[in-house]
């Protein structure tokens, strides 16, 4: 039987996309740290890549608390800028996207170093080649540019050009980057999948809200196929996401509550976990439809 602090190495933290639900990952990460699990590498898509890059600067309790503080105070305008009807009309009339990347660029620059050379733990981000549909693993080079590309939600942000390729959000093809983590050599995957809002109380209203909600619906079943494709000698700890979840992906006002919910569900799972060898422990957030 493996102890949680003695799992096969290298051990990767695998962080999903999820926009505002990324706050859940902070609670999950805190529970993992308290259980003695430490990453050898981190890989994330979209908001998961942003969280990974922050933690890659030092996997310590003060840094985890620093990330929690960011999420407690984060607002939608910190990520997408301020939306007015006039601005949206001008953008759409020019064939542009719903949001300018400038606000997100400033946010990334305020928390993340320019280069991965300044990280204590290797961090990788996934993006999607906008032309071929290929999943691209971004490692090294311009860390901030990698994160911007990984977070470039189609129709919301414009593609990011890196290495001559047009790149968009990594979640499009690797919402939970399990296979990329294995490609990087990981033998144990600890998965921080935020799930999806399975119990919304009202319809999304604005174009931004509708776009983000549709993406959450489209992507939440993607990881099931990736799990089936993993080699049998890989160990996967698939931490549970809160359920039922009534917070939409575009609601940044619930950071504190989401952190707490992520901590509670992951902590309970890890306390009861008994690992006897390779395999998948836990499962993605899903509801039976038949």
Short mmCIF file of C-alpha atoms in Angstrom, two decimals:
data_model
loop_
_atom_site.label_atom_id
_atom_site.label_comp_id
_atom_site.label_asym_id
_atom_site.label_seq_id
_atom_site.Cartn_x
_atom_site.Cartn_y
_atom_site.Cartn_z
CA UNK A 1 0.00 0.00 0.00
CA UNK A 2 1.35 3.42 -0.99
CA UNK A 3 1.37 6.27 1.50
CA UNK A 4 0.23 9.58 0.03
CA UNK A 5 3.67 11.08 0.51
CA UNK A 6 5.36 8.09 -1.14
CA UNK A 7 3.61 7.78 -4.50
CA UNK A 8 5.46 6.83 -7.72
CA UNK A 9 7.58 9.68 -9.11
CA UNK A 10 7.55 11.96 -10.97
CA UNK A 11 4.29 13.20 -9.48
CA UNK A 12 2.34 15.79 -11.45
CA UNK A 13 -0.36 18.15 -10.28
CA UNK A 14 -2.85 18.30 -13.17
CA UNK A 15 -5.10 21.38 -13.06
CA UNK A 16 -8.20 21.80 -15.20
CA UNK A 17 -9.66 24.91 -16.74
CA UNK A 18 -12.84 26.40 -15.31
CA UNK A 19 -12.61 30.24 -15.25
CA UNK A 20 -14.02 31.47 -11.90
CA UNK A 21 -14.28 27.91 -10.60
CA UNK A 22 -10.49 27.89 -10.46
CA UNK A 23 -10.91 29.01 -6.85
CA UNK A 24 -11.92 25.43 -6.02
CA UNK A 25 -8.41 24.29 -6.88
CA UNK A 26 -6.94 26.38 -4.08
CA UNK A 27 -8.88 24.41 -1.46
CA UNK A 28 -8.02 21.12 -3.15
CA UNK A 29 -4.32 22.05 -3.22
CA UNK A 30 -4.35 22.96 0.45
CA UNK A 31 -5.88 19.56 1.28
CA UNK A 32 -3.23 17.80 -0.83
CA UNK A 33 -0.42 19.72 0.88
CA UNK A 34 -1.77 18.80 4.32
CA UNK A 35 -1.84 15.15 3.23
CA UNK A 36 1.88 15.35 2.43
CA UNK A 37 1.57 15.35 -1.37
CA UNK A 38 4.11 17.52 -3.15
CA UNK A 39 4.41 17.95 -6.94
CA UNK A 40 7.52 17.32 -9.03
CA UNK A 41 5.87 19.22 -11.88
CA UNK A 42 2.67 21.15 -12.51
CA UNK A 43 0.62 21.26 -15.69
CA UNK A 44 -2.59 23.15 -16.28
CA UNK A 45 -5.02 24.39 -18.86
CA UNK A 46 -6.40 27.92 -18.85
CA UNK A 47 -7.04 29.07 -15.27
CA UNK A 48 -5.38 25.86 -14.07
CA UNK A 49 -2.18 26.98 -15.78
CA UNK A 50 -2.39 30.34 -13.99
CA UNK A 51 -2.80 28.64 -10.61
CA UNK A 52 0.04 26.25 -11.44
CA UNK A 53 2.41 29.08 -12.36
CA UNK A 54 1.71 30.86 -9.09
CA UNK A 55 2.40 27.72 -7.06
CA UNK A 56 5.45 26.85 -9.12
CA UNK A 57 7.19 29.78 -7.45
CA UNK A 58 7.21 27.77 -4.21
CA UNK A 59 4.90 25.08 -2.90
CA UNK A 60 4.57 26.43 0.62
CA UNK A 61 1.69 27.28 2.93
CA UNK A 62 2.34 31.05 2.63
CA UNK A 63 2.20 30.78 -1.17
CA UNK A 64 -0.99 28.70 -1.07
CA UNK A 65 -2.49 31.32 1.23
CA UNK A 66 -1.31 34.03 -1.16
CA UNK A 67 -3.17 32.32 -3.99
CA UNK A 68 -6.25 32.02 -1.79
CA UNK A 69 -6.09 35.75 -1.06
CA UNK A 70 -5.99 36.53 -4.77
CA UNK A 71 -9.10 34.42 -5.36
CA UNK A 72 -10.98 35.93 -2.41
CA UNK A 73 -10.61 39.39 -3.95
CA UNK A 74 -10.69 38.59 -7.67
CA UNK A 75 -13.40 40.21 -9.79
CA UNK A 76 -14.60 39.63 -13.31
CA UNK A 77 -13.20 42.98 -14.42
CA UNK A 78 -9.73 41.92 -13.17
CA UNK A 79 -9.75 39.25 -15.88
CA UNK A 80 -11.99 40.48 -18.67
CA UNK A 81 -11.99 44.25 -18.18
CA UNK A 82 -15.09 46.39 -17.95
CA UNK A 83 -17.94 45.57 -20.28
CA UNK A 84 -20.29 48.23 -21.56
CA UNK A 85 -22.79 47.89 -24.37
CA UNK A 86 -20.89 50.42 -26.45
CA UNK A 87 -17.62 48.58 -26.10
CA UNK A 88 -19.16 45.22 -26.96
CA UNK A 89 -20.86 46.71 -30.03
CA UNK A 90 -17.59 48.22 -31.26
CA UNK A 91 -15.69 44.98 -30.78
CA UNK A 92 -18.29 42.83 -32.50
CA UNK A 93 -18.72 45.28 -35.38
CA UNK A 94 -15.00 44.99 -36.13
CA UNK A 95 -15.11 41.19 -36.11
CA UNK A 96 -13.13 41.15 -32.87
CA UNK A 97 -13.56 39.15 -29.69
CA UNK A 98 -15.65 40.00 -26.64
CA UNK A 99 -12.69 41.09 -24.53
CA UNK A 100 -9.29 42.65 -25.05
CA UNK A 101 -6.37 40.57 -23.70
CA UNK A 102 -4.75 43.64 -22.14
CA UNK A 103 -6.47 43.27 -18.75
CA UNK A 104 -5.55 39.61 -18.48
CA UNK A 105 -1.98 40.43 -19.54
CA UNK A 106 -1.68 42.96 -16.72
CA UNK A 107 -3.10 40.48 -14.22
CA UNK A 108 -0.63 37.79 -15.25
CA UNK A 109 2.30 40.23 -15.14
CA UNK A 110 1.40 41.28 -11.59
CA UNK A 111 1.68 37.74 -10.23
CA UNK A 112 3.88 35.67 -12.54
CA UNK A 113 7.58 36.05 -13.48
CA UNK A 114 8.60 36.55 -17.10
CA UNK A 115 10.51 33.28 -17.38
CA UNK A 116 10.11 29.79 -16.00
CA UNK A 117 13.73 30.00 -14.89
CA UNK A 118 12.46 31.80 -11.79
CA UNK A 119 10.24 28.88 -10.74
CA UNK A 120 11.12 26.31 -8.08
CA UNK A 121 8.92 23.62 -9.64
CA UNK A 122 8.60 23.10 -13.43
CA UNK A 123 5.33 24.45 -14.81
CA UNK A 124 3.79 23.52 -18.15
CA UNK A 125 0.71 25.01 -19.81
CA UNK A 126 -1.43 23.52 -22.54
CA UNK A 127 -2.82 25.43 -25.48
CA UNK A 128 -4.69 24.45 -28.63
CA UNK A 129 -3.42 25.09 -32.16
CA UNK A 130 -6.29 27.12 -33.62
CA UNK A 131 -5.69 25.78 -37.15
CA UNK A 132 -4.87 22.10 -36.61
CA UNK A 133 -6.69 21.43 -33.34
CA UNK A 134 -3.53 19.91 -31.88
CA UNK A 135 -2.85 20.10 -28.16
CA UNK A 136 0.38 22.04 -27.58
CA UNK A 137 2.44 21.73 -24.40
CA UNK A 138 4.12 25.04 -23.59
CA UNK A 139 7.27 24.70 -21.50
CA UNK A 140 10.02 27.24 -20.95
CA UNK A 141 10.46 30.46 -22.90
CA UNK A 142 8.02 33.29 -22.28
CA UNK A 143 6.05 32.07 -19.27
CA UNK A 144 3.58 34.96 -19.36
CA UNK A 145 2.99 34.45 -23.07
CA UNK A 146 2.42 30.73 -22.47
CA UNK A 147 -0.20 31.49 -19.84
CA UNK A 148 -1.94 34.05 -22.03
CA UNK A 149 -2.16 31.50 -24.85
CA UNK A 150 -3.41 28.79 -22.52
CA UNK A 151 -6.17 31.14 -21.30
CA UNK A 152 -7.25 32.54 -24.68
CA UNK A 153 -10.88 31.41 -24.57
CA UNK A 154 -12.19 31.34 -28.17
CA UNK A 155 -14.57 34.19 -29.04
CA UNK A 156 -13.70 35.89 -25.73
CA UNK A 157 -9.98 36.54 -26.31
CA UNK A 158 -8.05 36.61 -29.59
CA UNK A 159 -5.58 33.82 -30.44
CA UNK A 160 -2.02 34.28 -29.22
CA UNK A 161 0.81 33.84 -31.73
CA UNK A 162 3.75 31.86 -30.35
CA UNK A 163 6.38 30.17 -32.46
CA UNK A 164 4.44 30.97 -35.61
CA UNK A 165 1.32 29.17 -34.35
CA UNK A 166 -2.08 30.65 -33.52
CA UNK A 167 -2.93 29.33 -30.07
CA UNK A 168 -6.13 29.38 -28.04
CA UNK A 169 -7.30 28.00 -24.70
CA UNK A 170 -5.79 24.64 -23.76
CA UNK A 171 -9.14 23.46 -22.43
CA UNK A 172 -10.49 23.19 -25.97
CA UNK A 173 -8.56 19.95 -26.46
CA UNK A 174 -7.19 19.19 -22.97
CA UNK A 175 -9.55 20.59 -20.36
CA UNK A 176 -7.89 18.27 -17.84
CA UNK A 177 -4.40 17.69 -19.32
CA UNK A 178 -3.96 14.07 -18.25
CA UNK A 179 -2.28 12.77 -21.40
CA UNK A 180 0.09 15.77 -21.65
CA UNK A 181 1.17 15.09 -18.05
CA UNK A 182 2.03 11.49 -18.91
CA UNK A 183 3.83 12.68 -22.04
CA UNK A 184 6.02 14.78 -19.76
CA UNK A 185 7.00 11.64 -17.85
CA UNK A 186 4.67 11.72 -14.83
CA UNK A 187 3.94 8.37 -13.15
CA UNK A 188 1.44 9.73 -10.63
CA UNK A 189 -1.24 12.27 -11.52
CA UNK A 190 -3.04 14.22 -8.81
CA UNK A 191 -5.98 15.78 -10.60
CA UNK A 192 -7.53 19.10 -9.62
CA UNK A 193 -10.63 19.15 -11.81
CA UNK A 194 -13.11 21.82 -10.72
CA UNK A 195 -16.07 20.04 -12.29
CA UNK A 196 -18.92 22.08 -13.72
CA UNK A 197 -21.96 24.04 -12.48
CA UNK A 198 -24.49 21.20 -12.35
CA UNK A 199 -27.24 23.12 -10.53
CA UNK A 200 -27.49 26.64 -11.90
CA UNK A 201 -30.31 28.74 -10.53
CA UNK A 202 -30.66 31.19 -13.43
CA UNK A 203 -29.82 31.54 -17.08
CA UNK A 204 -26.66 33.37 -18.17
CA UNK A 205 -27.51 36.81 -19.53
CA UNK A 206 -24.65 38.63 -21.23
CA UNK A 207 -22.76 37.41 -24.32
CA UNK A 208 -19.73 36.72 -22.12
CA UNK A 209 -21.76 34.70 -19.62
CA UNK A 210 -23.42 32.66 -22.34
CA UNK A 211 -20.11 31.91 -24.04
CA UNK A 212 -18.43 30.78 -20.83
CA UNK A 213 -21.39 28.64 -19.81
CA UNK A 214 -21.59 26.88 -23.17
CA UNK A 215 -17.90 26.05 -22.94
CA UNK A 216 -18.37 24.54 -19.49
CA UNK A 217 -21.09 22.27 -20.86
CA UNK A 218 -19.05 21.22 -23.87
CA UNK A 219 -15.87 20.42 -21.96
CA UNK A 220 -16.89 18.67 -18.76
CA UNK A 221 -17.08 15.12 -20.22
CA UNK A 222 -13.87 15.36 -22.24
CA UNK A 223 -11.61 13.86 -19.56
CA UNK A 224 -13.41 10.50 -19.41
CA UNK A 225 -11.83 9.47 -22.71
CA UNK A 226 -8.41 10.63 -21.56
CA UNK A 227 -8.62 8.46 -18.44
CA UNK A 228 -9.44 5.41 -20.56
CA UNK A 229 -6.35 6.07 -22.71
CA UNK A 230 -3.90 6.10 -19.81
CA UNK A 231 -1.43 3.26 -19.43
CA UNK A 232 -2.26 0.72 -16.73
CA UNK A 233 0.90 1.50 -14.74
CA UNK A 234 -0.12 5.12 -14.07
CA UNK A 235 -1.50 6.09 -10.66
CA UNK A 236 -4.26 8.72 -10.73
CA UNK A 237 -5.73 10.47 -7.71
CA UNK A 238 -8.81 12.18 -9.13
CA UNK A 239 -9.88 14.61 -6.43
CA UNK A 240 -13.65 15.18 -6.24
CA UNK A 241 -15.15 18.53 -7.11
CA UNK A 242 -18.02 20.01 -5.07
CA UNK A 243 -21.46 18.74 -6.04
CA UNK A 244 -24.10 20.04 -6.38
CA UNK A 245 -22.45 23.21 -7.69
CA UNK A 246 -24.63 26.24 -8.34
CA UNK A 247 -21.86 28.78 -9.02
CA UNK A 248 -21.44 29.52 -12.76
CA UNK A 249 -18.01 29.76 -14.35
CA UNK A 250 -18.44 33.52 -14.80
CA UNK A 251 -19.24 34.34 -11.14
CA UNK A 252 -16.11 35.59 -9.39
CA UNK A 253 -17.92 36.66 -6.22
CA UNK A 254 -17.84 33.23 -4.57
CA UNK A 255 -14.09 32.70 -4.27
CA UNK A 256 -14.04 32.24 -0.50
CA UNK A 257 -16.91 29.71 -0.55
CA UNK A 258 -15.43 27.78 -3.47
CA UNK A 259 -12.04 27.50 -1.75
CA UNK A 260 -13.77 26.08 1.32
CA UNK A 261 -15.84 23.63 -0.71
CA UNK A 262 -12.77 22.40 -2.61
CA UNK A 263 -10.88 21.89 0.64
CA UNK A 264 -13.71 19.97 2.27
CA UNK A 265 -14.38 17.56 -0.60
CA UNK A 266 -10.71 16.88 -1.37
CA UNK A 267 -9.77 16.54 2.28
CA UNK A 268 -12.48 13.98 2.99
CA UNK A 269 -11.47 12.00 -0.10
CA UNK A 270 -7.78 11.93 0.81
CA UNK A 271 -8.42 10.94 4.43
CA UNK A 272 -10.40 7.88 3.32
CA UNK A 273 -8.09 6.95 0.44
CA UNK A 274 -6.23 3.62 0.39
CA UNK A 275 -3.87 3.12 -2.54
CA UNK A 276 -2.90 -0.44 -3.35
CA UNK A 277 -1.11 0.11 -6.67
CA UNK A 278 -1.50 1.75 -10.07
CA UNK A 279 -4.99 2.69 -11.21
CA UNK A 280 -7.55 5.46 -11.03
CA UNK A 281 -8.79 6.50 -7.60
CA UNK A 282 -11.79 8.81 -7.81
CA UNK A 283 -13.57 10.01 -10.93
CA UNK A 284 -14.65 13.13 -12.84
CA UNK A 285 -17.74 15.08 -11.86
CA UNK A 286 -20.65 13.56 -13.78
CA UNK A 287 -24.38 12.93 -13.49
CA UNK A 288 -26.24 10.00 -15.01
CA UNK A 289 -28.55 11.21 -17.77
CA UNK A 290 -30.44 7.96 -18.37
#
